[in-house]
PDB file of C-alpha atoms and ligand atoms in Angstrom:
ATOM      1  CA  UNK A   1     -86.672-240.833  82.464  1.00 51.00           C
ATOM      2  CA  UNK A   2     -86.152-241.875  78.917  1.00 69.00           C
ATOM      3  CA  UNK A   3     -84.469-239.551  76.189  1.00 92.00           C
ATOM      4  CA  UNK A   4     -85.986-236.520  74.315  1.00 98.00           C
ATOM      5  CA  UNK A   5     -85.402-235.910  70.607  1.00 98.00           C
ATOM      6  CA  UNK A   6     -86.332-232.989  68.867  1.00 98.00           C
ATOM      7  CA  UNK A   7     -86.963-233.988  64.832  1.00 98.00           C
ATOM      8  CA  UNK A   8     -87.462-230.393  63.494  1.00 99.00           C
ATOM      9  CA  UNK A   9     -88.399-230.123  59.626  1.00 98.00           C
ATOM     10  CA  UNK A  10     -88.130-226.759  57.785  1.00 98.00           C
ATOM     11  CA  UNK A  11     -90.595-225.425  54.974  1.00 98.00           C
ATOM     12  CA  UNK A  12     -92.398-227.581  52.132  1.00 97.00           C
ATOM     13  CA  UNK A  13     -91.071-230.694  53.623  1.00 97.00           C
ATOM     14  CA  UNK A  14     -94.773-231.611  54.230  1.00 97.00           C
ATOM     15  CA  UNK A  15     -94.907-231.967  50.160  1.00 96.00           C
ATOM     16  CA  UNK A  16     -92.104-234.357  50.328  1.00 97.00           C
ATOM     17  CA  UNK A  17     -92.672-237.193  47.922  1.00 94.00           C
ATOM     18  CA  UNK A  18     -95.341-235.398  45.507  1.00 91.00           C
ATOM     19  CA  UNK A  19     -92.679-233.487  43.741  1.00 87.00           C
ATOM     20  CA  UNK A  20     -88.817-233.930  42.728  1.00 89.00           C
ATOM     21  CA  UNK A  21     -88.010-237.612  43.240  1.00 87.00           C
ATOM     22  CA  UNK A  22     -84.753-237.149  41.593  1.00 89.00           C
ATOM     23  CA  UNK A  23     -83.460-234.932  43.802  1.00 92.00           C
ATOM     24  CA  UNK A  24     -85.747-235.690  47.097  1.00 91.00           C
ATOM     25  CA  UNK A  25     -86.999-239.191  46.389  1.00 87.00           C
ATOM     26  CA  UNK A  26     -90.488-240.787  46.655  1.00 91.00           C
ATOM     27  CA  UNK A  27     -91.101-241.365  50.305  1.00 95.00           C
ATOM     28  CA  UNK A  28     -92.849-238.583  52.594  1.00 96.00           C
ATOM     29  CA  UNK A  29     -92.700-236.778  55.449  1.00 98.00           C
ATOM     30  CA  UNK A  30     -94.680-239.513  57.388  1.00 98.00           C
ATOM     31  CA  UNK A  31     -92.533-242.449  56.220  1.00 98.00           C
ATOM     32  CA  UNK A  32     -89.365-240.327  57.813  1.00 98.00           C
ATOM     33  CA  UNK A  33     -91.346-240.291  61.097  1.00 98.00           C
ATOM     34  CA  UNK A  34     -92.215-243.916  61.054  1.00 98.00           C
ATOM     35  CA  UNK A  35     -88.586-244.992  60.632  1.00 98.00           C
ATOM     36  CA  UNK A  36     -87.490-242.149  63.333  1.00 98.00           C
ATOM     37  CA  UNK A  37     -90.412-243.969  66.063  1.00 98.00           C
ATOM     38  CA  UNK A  38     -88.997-247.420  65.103  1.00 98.00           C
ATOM     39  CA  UNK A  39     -85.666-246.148  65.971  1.00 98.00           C
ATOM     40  CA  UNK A  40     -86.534-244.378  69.088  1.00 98.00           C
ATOM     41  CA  UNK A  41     -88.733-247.773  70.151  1.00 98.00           C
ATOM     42  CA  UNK A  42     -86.118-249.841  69.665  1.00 98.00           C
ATOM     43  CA  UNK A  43     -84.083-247.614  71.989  1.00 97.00           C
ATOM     44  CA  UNK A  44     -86.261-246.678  74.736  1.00 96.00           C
ATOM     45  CA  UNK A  45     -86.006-242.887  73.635  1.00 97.00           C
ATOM     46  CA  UNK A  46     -88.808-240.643  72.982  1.00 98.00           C
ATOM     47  CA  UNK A  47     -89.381-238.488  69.922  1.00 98.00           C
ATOM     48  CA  UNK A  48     -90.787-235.417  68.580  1.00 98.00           C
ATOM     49  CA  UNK A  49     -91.111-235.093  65.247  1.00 98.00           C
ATOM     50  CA  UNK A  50     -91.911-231.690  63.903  1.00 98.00           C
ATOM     51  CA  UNK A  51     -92.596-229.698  60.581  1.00 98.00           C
ATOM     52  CA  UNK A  52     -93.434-225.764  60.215  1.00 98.00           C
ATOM     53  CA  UNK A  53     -93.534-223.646  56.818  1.00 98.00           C
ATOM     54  CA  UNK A  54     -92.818-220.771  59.432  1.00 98.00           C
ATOM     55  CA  UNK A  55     -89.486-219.573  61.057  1.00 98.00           C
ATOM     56  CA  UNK A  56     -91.125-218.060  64.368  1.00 98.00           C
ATOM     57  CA  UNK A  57     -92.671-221.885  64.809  1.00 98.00           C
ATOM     58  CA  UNK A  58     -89.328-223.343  64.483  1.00 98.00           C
ATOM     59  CA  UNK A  59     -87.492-220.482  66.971  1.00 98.00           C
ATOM     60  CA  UNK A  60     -90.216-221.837  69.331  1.00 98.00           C
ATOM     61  CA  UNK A  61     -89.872-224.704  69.217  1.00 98.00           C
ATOM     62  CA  UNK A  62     -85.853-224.364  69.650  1.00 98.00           C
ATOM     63  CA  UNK A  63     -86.578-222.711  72.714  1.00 98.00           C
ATOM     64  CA  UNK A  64     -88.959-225.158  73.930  1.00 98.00           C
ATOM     65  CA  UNK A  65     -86.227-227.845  73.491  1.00 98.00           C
ATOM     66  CA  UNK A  66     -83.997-225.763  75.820  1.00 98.00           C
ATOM     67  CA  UNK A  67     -86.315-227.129  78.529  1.00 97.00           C
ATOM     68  CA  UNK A  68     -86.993-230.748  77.738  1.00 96.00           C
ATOM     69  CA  UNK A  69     -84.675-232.070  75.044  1.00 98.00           C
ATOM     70  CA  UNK A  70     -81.533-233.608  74.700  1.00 97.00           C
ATOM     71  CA  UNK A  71     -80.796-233.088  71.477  1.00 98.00           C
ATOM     72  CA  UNK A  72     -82.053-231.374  68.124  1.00 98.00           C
ATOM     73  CA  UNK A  73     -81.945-233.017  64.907  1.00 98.00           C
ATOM     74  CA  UNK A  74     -83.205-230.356  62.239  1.00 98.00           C
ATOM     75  CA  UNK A  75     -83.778-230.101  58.838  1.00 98.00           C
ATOM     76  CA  UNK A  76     -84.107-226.572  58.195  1.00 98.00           C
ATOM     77  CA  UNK A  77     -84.811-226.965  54.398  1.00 98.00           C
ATOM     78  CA  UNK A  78     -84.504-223.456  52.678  1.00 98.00           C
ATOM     79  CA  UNK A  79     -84.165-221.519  55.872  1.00 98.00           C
ATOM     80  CA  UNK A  80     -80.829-223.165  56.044  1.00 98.00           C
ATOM     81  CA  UNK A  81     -79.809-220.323  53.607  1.00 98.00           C
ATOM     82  CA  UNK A  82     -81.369-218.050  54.744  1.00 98.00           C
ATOM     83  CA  UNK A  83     -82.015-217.708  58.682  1.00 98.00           C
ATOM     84  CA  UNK A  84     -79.837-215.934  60.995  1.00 98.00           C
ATOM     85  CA  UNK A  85     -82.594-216.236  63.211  1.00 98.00           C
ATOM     86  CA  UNK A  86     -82.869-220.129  63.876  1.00 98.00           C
ATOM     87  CA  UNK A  87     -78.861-219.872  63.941  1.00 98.00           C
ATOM     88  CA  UNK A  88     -79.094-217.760  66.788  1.00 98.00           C
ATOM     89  CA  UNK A  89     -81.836-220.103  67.901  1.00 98.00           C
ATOM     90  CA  UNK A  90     -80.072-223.022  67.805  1.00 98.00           C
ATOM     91  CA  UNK A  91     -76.870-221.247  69.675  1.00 98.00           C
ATOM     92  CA  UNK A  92     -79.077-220.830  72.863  1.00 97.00           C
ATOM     93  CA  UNK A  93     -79.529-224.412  72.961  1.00 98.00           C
ATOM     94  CA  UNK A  94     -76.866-226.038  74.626  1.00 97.00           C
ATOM     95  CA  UNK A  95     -77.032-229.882  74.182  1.00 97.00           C
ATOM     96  CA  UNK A  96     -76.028-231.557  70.509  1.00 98.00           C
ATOM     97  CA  UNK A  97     -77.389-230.443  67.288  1.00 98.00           C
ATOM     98  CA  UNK A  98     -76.964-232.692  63.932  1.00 98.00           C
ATOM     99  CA  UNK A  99     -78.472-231.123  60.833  1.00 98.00           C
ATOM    100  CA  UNK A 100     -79.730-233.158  57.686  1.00 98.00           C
ATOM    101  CA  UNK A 101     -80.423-232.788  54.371  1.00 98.00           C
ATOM    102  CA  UNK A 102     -81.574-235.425  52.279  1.00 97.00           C
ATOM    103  CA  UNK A 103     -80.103-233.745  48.745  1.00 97.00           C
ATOM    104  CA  UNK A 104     -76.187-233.400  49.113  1.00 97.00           C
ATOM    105  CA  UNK A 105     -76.485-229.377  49.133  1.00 98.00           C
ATOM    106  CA  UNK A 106     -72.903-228.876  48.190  1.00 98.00           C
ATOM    107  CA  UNK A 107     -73.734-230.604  44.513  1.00 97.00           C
ATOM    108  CA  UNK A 108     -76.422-228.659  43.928  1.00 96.00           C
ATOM    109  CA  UNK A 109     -77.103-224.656  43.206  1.00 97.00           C
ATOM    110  CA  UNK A 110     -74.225-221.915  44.997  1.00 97.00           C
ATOM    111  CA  UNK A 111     -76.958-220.606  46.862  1.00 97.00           C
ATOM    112  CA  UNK A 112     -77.582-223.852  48.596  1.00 98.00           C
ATOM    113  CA  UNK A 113     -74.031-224.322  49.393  1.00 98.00           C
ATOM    114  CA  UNK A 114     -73.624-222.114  52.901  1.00 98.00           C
ATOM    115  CA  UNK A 115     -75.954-223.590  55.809  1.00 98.00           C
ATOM    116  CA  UNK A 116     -75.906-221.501  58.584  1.00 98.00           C
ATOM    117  CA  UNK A 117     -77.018-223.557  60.811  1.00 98.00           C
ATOM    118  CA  UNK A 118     -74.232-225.764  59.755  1.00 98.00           C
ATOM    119  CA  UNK A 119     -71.968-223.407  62.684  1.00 97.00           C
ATOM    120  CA  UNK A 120     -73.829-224.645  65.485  1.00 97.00           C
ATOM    121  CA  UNK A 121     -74.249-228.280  64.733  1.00 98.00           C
ATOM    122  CA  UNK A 122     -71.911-231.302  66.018  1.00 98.00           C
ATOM    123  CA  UNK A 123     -72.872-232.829  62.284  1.00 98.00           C
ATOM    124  CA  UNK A 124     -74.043-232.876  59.421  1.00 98.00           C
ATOM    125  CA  UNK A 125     -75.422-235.618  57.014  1.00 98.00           C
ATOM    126  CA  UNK A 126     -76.386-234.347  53.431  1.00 98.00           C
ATOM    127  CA  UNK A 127     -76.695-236.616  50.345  1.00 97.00           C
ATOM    128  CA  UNK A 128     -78.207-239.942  51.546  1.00 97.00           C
ATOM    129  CA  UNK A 129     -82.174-239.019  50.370  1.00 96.00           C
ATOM    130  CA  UNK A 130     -84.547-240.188  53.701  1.00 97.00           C
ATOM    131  CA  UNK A 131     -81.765-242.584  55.212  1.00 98.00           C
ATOM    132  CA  UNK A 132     -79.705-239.753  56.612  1.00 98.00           C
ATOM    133  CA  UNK A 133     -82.697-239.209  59.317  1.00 98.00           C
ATOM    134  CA  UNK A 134     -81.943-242.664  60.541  1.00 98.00           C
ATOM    135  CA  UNK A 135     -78.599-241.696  60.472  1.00 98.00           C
ATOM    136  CA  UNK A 136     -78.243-239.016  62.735  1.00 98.00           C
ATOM    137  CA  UNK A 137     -81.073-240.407  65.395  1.00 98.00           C
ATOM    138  CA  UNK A 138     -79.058-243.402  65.913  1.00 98.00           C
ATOM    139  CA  UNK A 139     -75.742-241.264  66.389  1.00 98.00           C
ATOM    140  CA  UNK A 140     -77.549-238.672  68.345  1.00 98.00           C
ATOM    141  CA  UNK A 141     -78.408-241.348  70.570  1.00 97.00           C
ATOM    142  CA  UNK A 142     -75.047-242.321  71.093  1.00 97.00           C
ATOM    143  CA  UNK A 143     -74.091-238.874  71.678  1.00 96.00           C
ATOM    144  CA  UNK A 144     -77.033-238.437  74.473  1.00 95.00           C
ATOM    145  CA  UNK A 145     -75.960-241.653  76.173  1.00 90.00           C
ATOM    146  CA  UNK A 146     -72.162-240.809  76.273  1.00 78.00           C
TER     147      UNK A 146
HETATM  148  O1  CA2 B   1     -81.997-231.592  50.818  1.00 50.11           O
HETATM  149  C1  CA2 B   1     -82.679-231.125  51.724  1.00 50.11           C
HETATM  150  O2  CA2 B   1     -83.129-231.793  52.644  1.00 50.11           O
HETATM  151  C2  CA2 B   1     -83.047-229.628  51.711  1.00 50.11           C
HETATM  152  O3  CA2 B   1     -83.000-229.162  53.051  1.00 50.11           O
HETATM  153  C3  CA2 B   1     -84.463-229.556  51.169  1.00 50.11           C
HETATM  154  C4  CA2 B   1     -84.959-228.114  50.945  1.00 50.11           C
HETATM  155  C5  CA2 B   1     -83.929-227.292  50.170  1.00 50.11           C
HETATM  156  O4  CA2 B   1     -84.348-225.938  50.135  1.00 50.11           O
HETATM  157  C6  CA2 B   1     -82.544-227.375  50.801  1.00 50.11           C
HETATM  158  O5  CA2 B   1     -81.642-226.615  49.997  1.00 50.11           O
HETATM  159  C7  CA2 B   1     -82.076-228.809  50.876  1.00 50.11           C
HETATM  160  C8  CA2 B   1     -86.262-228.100  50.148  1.00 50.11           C
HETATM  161  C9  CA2 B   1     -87.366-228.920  50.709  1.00 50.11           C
HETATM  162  C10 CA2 B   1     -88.448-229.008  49.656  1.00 50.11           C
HETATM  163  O6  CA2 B   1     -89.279-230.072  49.943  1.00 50.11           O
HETATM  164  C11 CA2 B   1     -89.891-230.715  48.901  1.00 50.11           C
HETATM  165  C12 CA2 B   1     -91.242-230.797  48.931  1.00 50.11           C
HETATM  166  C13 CA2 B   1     -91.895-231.489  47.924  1.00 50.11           C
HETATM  167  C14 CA2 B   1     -91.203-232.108  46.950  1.00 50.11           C
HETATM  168  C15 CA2 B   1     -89.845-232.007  46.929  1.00 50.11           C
HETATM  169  C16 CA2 B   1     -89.188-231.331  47.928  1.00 50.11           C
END
């Protein structure tokens, strides 16, 4: 049985591309997923890639990856900030977790600067705009297969 990747993607990251290119760039949500299913071909893996504007989705879906993944890469977008709940989430889940951003959050507004989610992961990859998605699936797939 192949590999299971959980791509999770926070709120507004379904807007990507039709608003801040400075900070977020020009590509969109979809163009993240195609590069994530080239990567995941490529590697005999399987992927699911995954956007909510609503923290009970995301919990669920945490907990659903308990079951069938193994490993989480999220993007929790605002709710990074903000959610004690996907934290505690995220700490029931017991394979490897690598968080993303694709601003560098520590350059940006204080209130950006904690993640909380940031605790629980193995990594994190802020600052390189779309690429760091291709990043972190090609490490977390070294991860999975070590
Ligand atoms: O840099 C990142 O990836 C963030 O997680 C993006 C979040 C922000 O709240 C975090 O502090 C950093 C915001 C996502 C907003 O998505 C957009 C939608 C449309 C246009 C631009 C951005």
């Amino acid at each position: 049985m192949s590999s299971l990747i959980y791509i999770i993607n926070g709120p507004n990251l379904n807007l990507l591309g039709q608003r801040e290119p400075s900070i977020y760039g020009t590509h969109t949500l979809k163009d993240i997923e195609n590069n994530c299913l080239e990567i995941a071909k490529k590697n005999n893996i399987k992927i699911k890639f995954l956007q909510s504007n609503a923290e009970h989705e995301i919990i669920n879906w945490i907990h659903n990856a308990r079951e069938d993944a193994s490993g989480i890469i999220i993007n929790p977008a605002a709710f990074s900030h903000t959610s004690i709940a996907i934290l505690d989430a995220l700490t029931l889940f017991e394979e490897h977790i690598i968080e993303v951003h694709i601003s560098n959050i520590h350059k940006r507004e204080s209130f950006r600067h904690n993640s909380y989610v940031s605790q629980k992961s193995t990594a994190v990859i802020a600052g390189f705009g779309i690429d760091g998605y291709k990043i972190a699936l090609e490490k977390m797939i070294n991860l999975c297969s070590n």
